[in-house]
Amino acid sequence: MKKLTYILLLLTFFAQGQIQKPVVWSSKVEKISDTEFNLIMNATIEKDWHVYSQFTPEDGSLPIVLTFKNSKGNFKLIGKAKESPYKKHFNEDFGVDEYYFENKATLTQRVQILNPKVGKIKVNIDFQACKTQCINDNVELSFDIPEIKSVEATVVPPVVDSVKKDDSAKDSLIVEDDSQLKKAASASVTSPVKEEKKGLWSIFILSFLGGFAALLTPCVFPMIPMTVSFFTKQSKTKAEGKRNAILYGISIILIYVLLGSLVTGIFGADSLNALSTNVWFNLIFFGLLVFFAASFLGAFEIVLPNSWANKVDQQADRGGFVGILFMALALAIVSFSCTGPIVGTLLVEASSKGGIAPIVGMVGFSSALALPFMLFAMFPGWMNSLPKSGGWLNTVKVSLGFLELALAFKFLSNADLVLQSHWLEREVFLAIWIVIFGVWAVYLFGKLTLPHDSPLSHISVGRLFLAILVSVFTVYLIPGLWGAPLKIISGFPPPMSYSESPYGVGGSSTGASEELPEHAHYGPHKIIAFHDYEQGLAYAKKVNKPVLLDFTGHACVNCRKMEEHVWSKSEVLPILKDKVVLISLYVDDKRELPKNEQYVSKETGKEIKTIGNKWSDYQITRYKNNAQPYYIILDSDGTDLTDQIGYTPNAEEYKKWLEVGISKFKK
């Protein structure tokens, strides 16, 4: 038994001390025409590992980045590289959706040849692979391009990506190995179909609720009894009345589905997703939603030309299915002042999903809108159970206006995050939401009236309950200013890292920076940290403390998990603050080294140009490891005192490892 234990420990240590290469790349060329080729990059990924898509949103894990060499005068890229289907997962640590591949991935870049003798095209692929640790790797692939007789330009449809590309670069090491490729090629592929269906279902449900909300507005609700009355009086028999009611509902659905199809057809199924992450389109969406919100709040009415309604109404008198279809179109036009903002908002939201999401959204919206008209026309007796029209309809409309206004700032935040302008950081975003929902609560309590509100002598029980719910939500948001995670709205405000202070308003300690040692910074939980090895080592020697060397990354998920769930523990945090000197070396730091400090790695043969390159190369050279997080305890001369460890989610185990290193230092 003891021998088996020793063998397992030896294998564990050996595994931690090796350069890990969980991803193997291969390449091939596919001819499209005399001057166009598809460059196909295939990645085979070891089991339980995953690689992040080139389209994973900013502030998340590091995406794939493709850098094509010597393109000027030789070839040009047609659009962006297309990807095989990826999976989607919300990352609570970064507060964003992430896109990633399991088992294998394929990227296809179309190029047009400008120089018939180009011969080869080379691309550098930077990527991040994660399991319990993360590895920042890169590989260079080469594509053999046959010599062509002419390079006359041909028109090729642009290849559009699904999400905006992050153009940052990464660093690390990877080696192609045919045996590994063949072995891993047999791995099964996890289909993203379930994830895609889940996204479409969420769009459908959201749109269905939007249709129900539209039904409860002053432009639509009063039309229910009018429409039902028309069918009951004009139909010769009950059967005919029910048939016409069903046709009317189907016509409403067809009209809105046609609208969703037009949006998809005009912009393209895939390009909608790309547009949703574009700075300018986010700003346009922000402006549109503010415009819609102002309309709902009573500033003005959004109406289509009266001539349209008159012409359509005339066609509705023709009878038969065509007449019913025009009746449904008349409903859509007359109610546009209430339904238009909701439809516009739903189409904007659906665009973030891409594909057929706008069509699915319109199916959901129109189904909720059409269903009551159909049911009440089929069963007129139910009309007696409907509440009477009144001021409550405008309350619904105004409430939708507040929701639209709050949602608008999500799109403004998206644009700000892409630009990294820091105009709408987390605290400002939350302050805006607190004010919007606070004013909505005041309105619901009847302390604020807007242009189209009726005189209010009292508020209903339903309105009171809604006012209380909105008030509770407003109060819930307030601690977010002091750094509370606000998990209920996770993904809507900017991430914690994108804030004026990582500790929230009032969380920073005034004057504390004066006590910081030279070159030091505040790390997680206000732990004093150094980001340069030599500077940190010099300070450790000065204060006679051991060093906790932390190889980490800005986009390392498990690094954040260690900091948030292990370092924060009461039994661990005092050790990190008082008994060691923390040196955190970020292997994905993209700041360029001074020219005189740039070099070529003796270990990997790669050019070391950035600070992240430098620390990654140091980790690979000294410890033969390229995964993060990665921890070692050193003495003040830089000698290792402990074995290296990686991701260790058990706080007690991590504490014992720290104590072993500290006790060795004292000896």
XYZ file of C-alpha atoms in Angstrom:
667
model
C 0.000 0.000 0.000
C 2.837 2.379 0.881
C 4.544 1.615 -2.427
C 1.353 2.440 -4.296
C 1.094 5.742 -2.396
C 4.707 6.642 -3.259
C 4.081 5.805 -6.920
C 0.980 8.014 -7.013
C 2.820 10.907 -5.369
C 5.691 10.510 -7.821
C 3.310 10.499 -10.778
C 1.531 13.603 -9.442
C 4.789 15.486 -9.033
C 5.958 14.367 -12.464
C 2.692 15.520 -14.063
C 2.933 18.943 -12.450
C 6.468 19.398 -13.629
C 5.807 18.787 -17.325
C 5.022 21.120 -20.197
C 1.398 20.381 -20.949
C 0.240 20.254 -24.576
C -3.476 19.467 -24.478
C -4.185 20.857 -27.968
C -2.733 19.619 -31.253
C -3.254 21.581 -34.466
C -3.210 20.501 -38.106
C -3.862 22.380 -41.339
C -5.100 21.875 -44.882
C -5.968 24.005 -47.918
C -9.276 23.864 -49.796
C -9.492 25.442 -53.253
C -12.587 27.555 -53.906
C -11.645 29.154 -57.246
C -8.506 30.066 -59.151
C -7.725 32.851 -56.671
C -9.640 31.951 -53.527
C -8.731 29.301 -50.966
C -10.041 28.201 -47.592
C -7.312 27.806 -44.985
C -8.608 25.147 -42.588
C -7.162 24.889 -39.065
C -8.155 21.802 -37.064
C -7.578 21.532 -33.319
C -7.769 18.236 -31.460
C -8.325 18.841 -27.757
C -7.569 16.376 -24.979
C -10.469 15.066 -22.921
C -11.704 17.399 -20.154
C -9.813 20.359 -21.655
C -11.478 23.209 -23.522
C -10.264 26.025 -25.759
C -11.916 29.439 -25.902
C -13.375 30.660 -29.172
C -11.866 33.656 -30.959
C -15.263 35.298 -30.379
C -15.515 34.875 -26.595
C -16.510 38.291 -25.187
C -14.109 40.758 -23.669
C -13.432 40.593 -19.927
C -13.613 36.805 -20.109
C -11.016 34.131 -20.763
C -8.506 34.659 -23.553
C -9.855 33.921 -27.031
C -8.113 32.382 -30.026
C -6.214 35.042 -31.984
C -5.086 34.457 -35.583
C -2.130 36.478 -36.855
C -1.396 36.013 -40.577
C 2.165 36.775 -41.639
C 3.423 38.539 -44.770
C -0.057 39.273 -46.132
C 0.741 42.662 -47.670
C 0.880 42.308 -51.462
C 0.548 38.515 -51.281
C -3.025 37.828 -50.176
C -5.952 39.390 -48.407
C -8.353 37.959 -45.861
C -12.003 37.721 -46.891
C -14.000 38.372 -43.758
C -13.066 36.755 -40.475
C -12.384 33.124 -39.772
C -15.494 30.979 -39.408
C -15.660 28.461 -36.574
C -17.241 25.098 -36.018
C -20.086 25.150 -33.440
C -18.984 26.049 -29.946
C -20.594 25.728 -26.523
C -21.767 28.646 -24.426
C -21.444 29.026 -20.663
C -21.945 31.932 -18.269
C -18.799 32.559 -16.238
C -19.756 33.942 -12.823
C -16.157 34.906 -12.045
C -15.869 37.236 -15.048
C -19.589 38.037 -15.358
C -19.797 37.271 -19.092
C -20.899 34.494 -21.420
C -17.963 32.509 -22.759
C -17.725 30.410 -25.927
C -15.482 27.357 -25.985
C -14.695 24.113 -27.797
C -14.399 20.605 -26.403
C -12.698 17.645 -28.097
C -12.073 19.418 -31.397
C -12.459 22.716 -33.212
C -12.210 23.894 -36.808
C -11.437 27.420 -37.984
C -11.783 28.316 -41.662
C -10.280 31.488 -43.093
C -10.975 32.390 -46.718
C -8.202 34.256 -48.558
C -7.826 35.832 -51.974
C -4.405 35.473 -53.579
C -2.816 38.679 -54.890
C 0.650 37.312 -55.637
C 0.500 34.137 -57.818
C 3.894 33.023 -56.494
C 3.149 33.436 -52.794
C 3.876 29.716 -52.208
C 3.150 29.557 -48.480
C 0.873 31.313 -46.031
C 1.776 31.202 -42.361
C -0.479 31.939 -39.416
C 0.298 32.181 -35.726
C -2.498 30.882 -33.487
C -2.586 32.171 -29.901
C -5.104 30.488 -27.609
C -5.955 29.579 -24.041
C -6.733 26.003 -22.979
C -8.210 25.265 -19.563
C -8.963 22.299 -17.349
C -8.300 22.753 -13.626
C -5.476 25.034 -14.751
C -5.162 27.304 -17.760
C -2.414 27.334 -20.386
C -1.695 30.157 -22.804
C -0.248 28.519 -25.935
C 0.566 29.384 -29.513
C 1.486 27.482 -32.653
C 2.497 28.430 -36.186
C 0.790 26.652 -39.067
C 1.882 26.720 -42.703
C -0.349 26.360 -45.778
C 1.041 25.397 -49.201
C -0.595 27.508 -51.917
C -0.190 26.189 -55.502
C 1.141 28.631 -58.093
C -1.705 30.169 -60.091
C -1.716 31.692 -63.565
C -3.698 34.840 -62.829
C -4.973 36.744 -59.849
C -8.021 38.433 -61.310
C -10.277 39.476 -58.468
C -13.501 37.624 -57.995
C -16.393 38.665 -55.820
C -16.721 36.450 -52.776
C -19.464 36.775 -50.181
C -17.934 38.061 -46.949
C -17.459 35.584 -44.138
C -18.945 37.114 -41.029
C -18.004 36.107 -37.515
C -20.558 35.451 -34.797
C -19.149 37.688 -32.090
C -16.641 40.533 -32.070
C -13.027 39.398 -32.060
C -10.677 40.367 -29.272
C -7.413 41.313 -30.953
C -5.149 40.818 -27.982
C -2.263 38.377 -28.353
C -1.191 35.553 -26.086
C 1.941 33.602 -25.360
C 3.072 30.055 -24.674
C 4.368 26.853 -26.223
C 2.871 24.039 -28.284
C 4.406 21.277 -30.393
C 2.630 19.335 -33.120
C 2.709 15.587 -32.661
C 1.083 13.282 -35.218
C 0.723 10.435 -32.744
C -1.132 12.675 -30.309
C -3.309 13.936 -33.131
C -4.317 10.436 -34.211
C -4.945 9.367 -30.651
C -7.098 12.381 -29.825
C -8.945 12.341 -33.146
C -11.047 9.436 -31.911
C -12.493 11.571 -29.107
C -16.213 12.228 -29.372
C -17.450 15.739 -30.078
C -19.826 17.400 -27.645
C -22.637 18.871 -29.707
C -23.655 22.466 -28.953
C -27.191 21.805 -30.228
C -28.652 21.649 -26.714
C -27.015 24.975 -25.816
C -28.361 26.569 -28.997
C -31.864 25.231 -28.325
C -31.681 26.561 -24.794
C -30.827 30.029 -26.125
C -33.706 29.947 -28.608
C -36.119 28.797 -25.930
C -35.091 31.704 -23.711
C -35.710 34.094 -26.616
C -39.120 32.500 -27.241
C -40.164 32.772 -23.582
C -38.916 36.360 -23.295
C -40.760 37.286 -26.497
C -43.934 35.512 -25.353
C -43.878 37.575 -22.154
C -43.278 40.673 -24.293
C -46.358 39.819 -26.356
C -48.412 39.408 -23.207
C -47.150 42.787 -21.945
C -48.125 44.379 -25.279
C -51.583 42.898 -24.882
C -52.014 44.847 -21.617
C -51.336 48.263 -23.183
C -53.908 50.967 -24.035
C -53.442 50.407 -27.793
C -54.227 46.674 -27.800
C -56.377 45.664 -24.840
C -59.482 47.737 -25.810
C -59.404 46.138 -29.273
C -60.162 42.649 -27.913
C -63.912 43.222 -27.364
C -64.173 45.139 -30.652
C -62.576 42.300 -32.617
C -64.572 39.598 -30.860
C -67.756 41.525 -31.549
C -66.873 41.711 -35.252
C -66.400 37.948 -35.576
C -69.521 37.046 -33.607
C -71.729 39.406 -35.633
C -70.265 38.815 -39.089
C -70.048 35.031 -38.903
C -73.191 33.172 -39.961
C -72.562 30.205 -37.682
C -70.561 29.525 -34.525
C -68.316 27.152 -36.483
C -67.566 29.851 -39.029
C -66.857 32.347 -36.242
C -64.367 29.966 -34.616
C -62.710 29.245 -37.972
C -62.336 32.967 -38.725
C -60.941 33.592 -35.250
C -58.289 30.915 -35.761
C -57.409 32.360 -39.190
C -57.159 35.823 -37.599
C -54.726 34.559 -34.965
C -52.656 32.731 -37.589
C -52.576 35.920 -39.679
C -51.199 37.920 -36.733
C -48.449 35.325 -36.267
C -47.603 35.325 -40.004
C -47.271 39.131 -40.095
C -44.810 39.277 -37.193
C -42.877 36.191 -38.344
C -42.515 37.921 -41.725
C -41.018 40.904 -39.887
C -38.521 38.631 -38.096
C -37.659 36.941 -41.399
C -37.034 40.310 -43.073
C -34.681 41.375 -40.277
C -32.794 38.072 -40.561
C -32.750 38.223 -44.374
C -31.565 41.840 -44.593
C -28.756 41.553 -42.055
C -27.960 37.843 -42.416
C -28.465 35.092 -39.856
C -24.899 35.211 -38.541
C -24.147 38.912 -38.932
C -26.854 39.935 -36.443
C -24.754 38.470 -33.661
C -21.664 40.327 -34.878
C -23.630 43.575 -35.082
C -24.793 43.164 -31.498
C -21.208 43.419 -30.236
C -20.193 46.237 -32.552
C -19.607 49.581 -30.797
C -21.682 51.656 -33.208
C -24.607 49.261 -33.271
C -24.641 49.108 -29.487
C -24.784 52.894 -29.427
C -27.608 52.831 -32.002
C -29.473 50.212 -29.948
C -29.013 52.401 -26.858
C -30.490 55.393 -28.693
C -33.412 53.323 -30.006
C -34.324 51.952 -26.580
C -34.146 55.414 -25.000
C -36.428 56.622 -27.828
C -38.865 53.754 -27.197
C -38.759 54.356 -23.439
C -39.544 58.062 -23.892
C -42.558 57.081 -25.990
C -43.849 54.675 -23.348
C -43.332 57.268 -20.612
C -45.605 59.670 -22.503
C -43.224 62.083 -24.260
C -44.779 61.314 -27.678
C -46.591 58.614 -29.627
C -44.903 56.470 -32.281
C -47.497 56.048 -35.024
C -47.456 54.898 -38.611
C -49.064 57.099 -41.307
C -52.880 57.174 -41.092
C -53.080 56.522 -44.823
C -51.597 53.070 -44.241
C -54.280 52.192 -41.718
C -57.060 53.530 -43.978
C -55.924 51.557 -47.007
C -55.477 48.370 -45.008
C -58.881 48.851 -43.366
C -60.516 49.118 -46.801
C -58.935 45.815 -47.837
C -60.256 44.175 -44.658
C -63.805 44.553 -46.014
C -63.082 42.102 -48.849
C -63.972 39.108 -46.682
C -62.480 35.611 -46.757
C -58.921 34.826 -45.689
C -57.503 37.876 -47.516
C -59.866 40.153 -45.598
C -58.953 38.520 -42.288
C -55.252 38.877 -43.128
C -55.731 42.609 -43.709
C -57.663 42.864 -40.427
C -54.626 41.418 -38.656
C -52.379 43.882 -40.496
C -54.709 46.712 -39.433
C -54.282 45.594 -35.796
C -50.486 45.660 -36.176
C -50.556 49.189 -37.666
C -53.106 50.723 -35.274
C -51.384 49.271 -32.183
C -47.880 50.144 -33.384
C -47.452 52.979 -30.869
C -47.529 50.341 -28.097
C -46.215 47.240 -29.831
C -43.473 48.936 -31.893
C -41.118 49.659 -28.963
C -41.592 46.131 -27.577
C -41.029 44.513 -30.982
C -37.954 46.696 -31.555
C -36.513 45.778 -28.170
C -37.129 42.066 -28.732
C -35.466 42.166 -32.155
C -32.455 43.953 -30.650
C -32.220 41.325 -27.894
C -32.683 38.474 -30.379
C -29.862 39.870 -32.505
C -27.415 38.994 -29.720
C -28.229 35.316 -30.342
C -27.903 35.461 -34.140
C -29.225 32.743 -36.451
C -33.012 32.388 -36.548
C -33.494 34.028 -33.140
C -35.402 37.054 -34.596
C -37.869 34.670 -36.257
C -38.250 32.624 -33.046
C -38.735 35.875 -31.121
C -41.518 37.023 -33.395
C -43.221 33.615 -33.149
C -43.240 33.977 -29.354
C -44.405 37.603 -29.385
C -47.179 37.120 -31.952
C -48.400 33.892 -30.312
C -49.014 35.704 -27.018
C -50.652 38.589 -28.882
C -52.869 36.401 -31.074
C -53.940 33.787 -28.540
C -56.421 35.959 -26.546
C -58.064 37.245 -29.732
C -58.561 33.669 -30.913
C -59.824 32.314 -27.589
C -62.257 35.140 -26.827
C -63.638 34.995 -30.383
C -64.135 31.237 -30.027
C -65.643 31.547 -26.528
C -67.360 34.981 -26.306
C -68.703 34.187 -22.840
C -65.207 34.559 -21.432
C -65.391 38.279 -22.185
C -67.272 38.794 -18.921
C -64.162 37.793 -16.975
C -61.973 40.482 -18.562
C -61.113 43.520 -16.415
C -62.419 46.853 -17.654
C -60.149 49.227 -19.511
C -58.822 52.089 -17.422
C -55.798 53.876 -16.067
C -54.109 50.588 -15.179
C -53.342 50.073 -18.889
C -51.213 53.227 -18.940
C -49.460 52.033 -15.758
C -48.412 48.902 -17.639
C -47.177 51.021 -20.537
C -45.163 53.342 -18.275
C -43.674 50.354 -16.429
C -42.481 48.972 -19.753
C -40.880 52.354 -20.389
C -38.827 52.127 -17.188
C -37.723 48.586 -18.098
C -36.712 49.706 -21.607
C -34.721 52.601 -20.160
C -32.848 50.278 -17.785
C -32.123 47.806 -20.598
C -30.833 50.631 -22.820
C -27.868 51.187 -20.513
C -26.802 47.565 -20.965
C -26.097 48.350 -24.635
C -24.277 51.558 -23.715
C -22.217 49.499 -21.256
C -21.364 46.998 -24.034
C -19.986 49.807 -26.195
C -17.994 51.216 -23.274
C -16.497 47.794 -22.465
C -15.413 47.258 -26.078
C -13.789 50.705 -26.204
C -12.377 50.281 -22.666
C -13.117 53.989 -22.187
C -14.172 53.542 -18.523
C -16.993 56.086 -18.843
C -19.663 53.663 -17.612
C -17.917 51.615 -14.972
C -19.746 49.292 -12.613
C -20.521 51.903 -9.949
C -21.932 54.396 -12.463
C -24.025 51.695 -14.161
C -25.483 50.556 -10.820
C -26.147 54.156 -9.754
C -28.160 54.694 -12.963
C -30.156 51.504 -12.382
C -30.804 52.423 -8.733
C -32.224 55.776 -9.821
C -34.350 54.254 -12.645
C -35.880 51.525 -10.473
C -36.211 53.920 -7.529
C -38.196 56.415 -9.635
C -40.317 53.535 -10.976
C -41.129 52.516 -7.393
C -42.103 56.126 -6.555
C -44.354 56.154 -9.621
C -46.030 52.879 -8.652
C -46.702 54.219 -5.160
C -48.628 57.054 -6.854
C -46.223 59.824 -5.825
C -45.345 60.693 -9.427
C -47.662 61.227 -12.389
C -46.808 61.274 -16.089
C -48.571 62.917 -19.090
C -51.147 60.212 -19.898
C -51.970 59.119 -16.342
C -55.535 59.337 -15.068
C -56.280 61.067 -11.731
C -55.431 58.612 -8.954
C -57.409 58.530 -5.705
C -55.930 55.220 -4.566
C -53.685 52.420 -5.859
C -54.777 48.834 -6.420
C -53.438 45.906 -4.425
C -51.675 44.552 -7.529
C -49.943 47.893 -8.115
C -48.940 48.035 -4.445
C -47.359 44.570 -4.613
C -45.461 45.540 -7.775
C -44.276 48.757 -6.083
C -42.970 46.755 -3.118
C -41.204 44.290 -5.432
C -39.502 47.094 -7.384
C -38.519 48.820 -4.119
C -36.942 45.623 -2.787
C -34.983 45.209 -6.028
C -33.789 48.831 -5.791
C -32.544 48.301 -2.237
C -30.880 45.040 -3.347
C -28.829 46.980 -5.928
C -27.395 49.485 -3.432
C -24.766 47.197 -1.781
C -23.340 46.661 -5.272
C -21.782 50.106 -4.947
C -19.689 48.676 -2.116
C -18.622 45.608 -4.048
C -21.501 43.153 -3.489
C -21.587 40.600 -6.364
C -25.361 41.018 -7.132
C -25.693 37.519 -8.584
C -29.360 38.027 -9.543
C -28.337 40.482 -12.283
C -24.982 38.878 -13.024
C -24.020 39.618 -16.630
C -25.942 42.902 -16.878
C -23.638 45.369 -15.079
C -19.939 45.563 -16.001
C -17.751 42.992 -14.186
C -16.195 43.748 -10.804
C -12.827 44.307 -12.449
C -14.295 47.140 -14.549
C -14.916 49.623 -11.745
C -13.562 52.783 -10.211
C -12.417 50.716 -7.270
C -12.247 46.918 -7.135
C -13.528 47.219 -3.555
C -16.569 49.377 -4.343
C -17.480 52.902 -3.258
C -15.964 53.440 0.162
C -14.075 50.159 -0.034
C -10.735 51.771 -0.766
C -8.723 52.887 2.196
C -7.664 56.513 1.976
C -4.030 57.014 2.686
C -3.248 53.297 2.494
C -1.267 53.754 -0.708
C 1.278 55.846 1.223
C 2.182 52.728 3.253
C 2.822 50.593 0.172
C 6.428 49.536 -0.372
C 8.092 50.895 -3.490
C 6.933 49.115 -6.685
C 4.163 47.282 -4.763
C 0.431 47.221 -5.580
C -2.712 46.119 -3.828
C -3.730 42.667 -5.047
C -6.905 40.713 -4.263
C -8.311 41.393 -0.770
C -5.779 44.246 -0.364
C -2.844 41.855 -0.191
C 0.357 43.754 -0.924
C 1.738 42.294 -4.144
C 4.625 42.791 -6.553
C 4.338 42.245 -10.293
C 8.073 42.081 -10.929
C 10.166 39.152 -9.719
C 13.377 41.031 -8.887
C 11.600 43.891 -7.117
C 9.527 41.482 -5.025
C 12.558 39.383 -4.147
C 14.483 42.464 -3.024
C 11.638 43.493 -0.725
C 11.389 39.960 0.717
C 15.094 40.060 1.583
C 14.617 43.466 3.201
C 11.771 42.334 5.485
C 13.132 38.768 5.883
C 10.015 36.939 4.692
C 9.512 34.024 2.298
C 8.082 34.652 -1.182
C 4.829 33.231 -2.548
C 5.505 33.137 -6.284
C 2.179 33.209 -8.146
C 2.120 32.542 -11.899
C -1.265 33.878 -12.911
C -3.186 35.570 -15.722
C -5.716 38.364 -16.096
C -8.021 35.978 -17.983
C -7.353 32.885 -15.861
C -10.657 31.580 -14.460
C -9.189 29.248 -11.862
C -6.762 31.940 -10.724
C -9.792 34.108 -9.892
C -11.481 31.166 -8.178
C -8.422 30.614 -5.985
C -8.316 34.308 -5.077
C -12.046 34.573 -4.370
C -12.741 31.238 -2.695
C -9.425 30.181 -1.116
C -7.343 33.304 -0.517
C -10.369 35.027 1.053
C -10.759 32.359 3.750
C -10.090 33.519 7.312
C -7.478 30.793 7.824
C -5.559 31.698 4.631
C -5.833 35.475 4.206
C -3.807 36.470 7.316
C -0.939 34.263 6.120
C -0.901 35.931 2.704
C -1.073 39.415 4.220
C 1.451 39.059 7.038
C 3.730 36.049 6.624
C 4.770 36.012 2.962
C 5.637 38.446 0.183
C 3.333 37.883 -2.788
C 4.849 38.119 -6.264
C 2.143 37.737 -8.936
C 3.549 37.306 -12.434
C 0.909 37.752 -15.167
C 1.728 35.595 -18.169
C -0.864 37.371 -20.328
C 0.315 40.934 -19.652
C 0.385 42.489 -23.140
C 2.500 45.528 -22.312
C 5.589 45.569 -24.479
C 9.033 45.234 -22.955
C 11.582 47.946 -23.680
C 13.517 47.101 -26.858
C 16.728 46.432 -24.928
C 14.914 43.846 -22.763
C 13.387 41.862 -25.625
C 15.093 38.564 -26.458
C 14.697 35.124 -28.010
C 13.959 32.311 -25.561
C 16.683 29.665 -25.297
C 14.077 27.154 -24.147
C 11.404 27.655 -26.804
C 13.149 29.685 -29.506
C 10.352 32.270 -29.443
C 10.646 36.023 -29.454
C 9.948 37.485 -26.004
C 8.424 40.916 -26.618
C 5.897 41.490 -23.823
C 5.926 41.350 -20.046
C 3.611 38.342 -20.211
C 5.997 36.600 -22.647
C 8.812 37.172 -20.162
C 7.046 35.596 -17.180
C 5.643 32.743 -19.246
C 9.121 31.964 -20.546
C 10.486 32.168 -17.013
C 7.910 29.630 -15.796
C 8.602 27.281 -18.697
C 12.399 27.600 -18.414
C 12.657 27.222 -14.646
C 9.778 24.877 -13.813
C 9.073 23.113 -17.139
C 5.421 24.039 -16.708
C 3.110 26.386 -18.597
C -0.157 26.173 -16.613
C -1.767 28.739 -14.350
C -2.408 29.106 -11.480
C 0.974 27.819 -10.340
C 2.426 28.464 -6.864
C 5.868 28.053 -5.299
C 7.295 29.284 -1.988
C 10.865 30.636 -2.186
C 13.321 32.000 0.303
C 14.542 35.584 -0.052
C 17.402 34.384 -2.292
C 14.994 32.793 -4.764
C 15.555 29.154 -3.750
C 12.513 26.868 -3.849
C 11.290 25.802 -0.406
C 8.305 23.697 -1.467
C 7.049 21.570 -4.300
C 4.997 23.495 -6.841
C 1.221 23.255 -6.723
C -1.549 24.350 -9.070
C -5.273 24.834 -8.624
C -6.076 23.804 -5.034
C -9.710 24.595 -4.167
C -9.446 23.088 -0.680
C -8.527 26.000 1.632
C -7.265 23.758 4.430
C -4.953 21.890 2.067
C -3.646 25.176 0.644
C -3.077 26.526 4.169
C -1.031 23.457 5.155
C 1.085 23.852 2.017
C 1.758 27.508 2.924
C 2.689 26.588 6.487
C 5.179 23.950 5.293
C 6.979 26.558 3.194
C 6.993 29.137 5.993
C 8.342 26.622 8.530
C 11.159 25.643 6.138
C 12.033 29.319 5.717
C 12.281 29.790 9.486
C 14.632 26.820 9.789
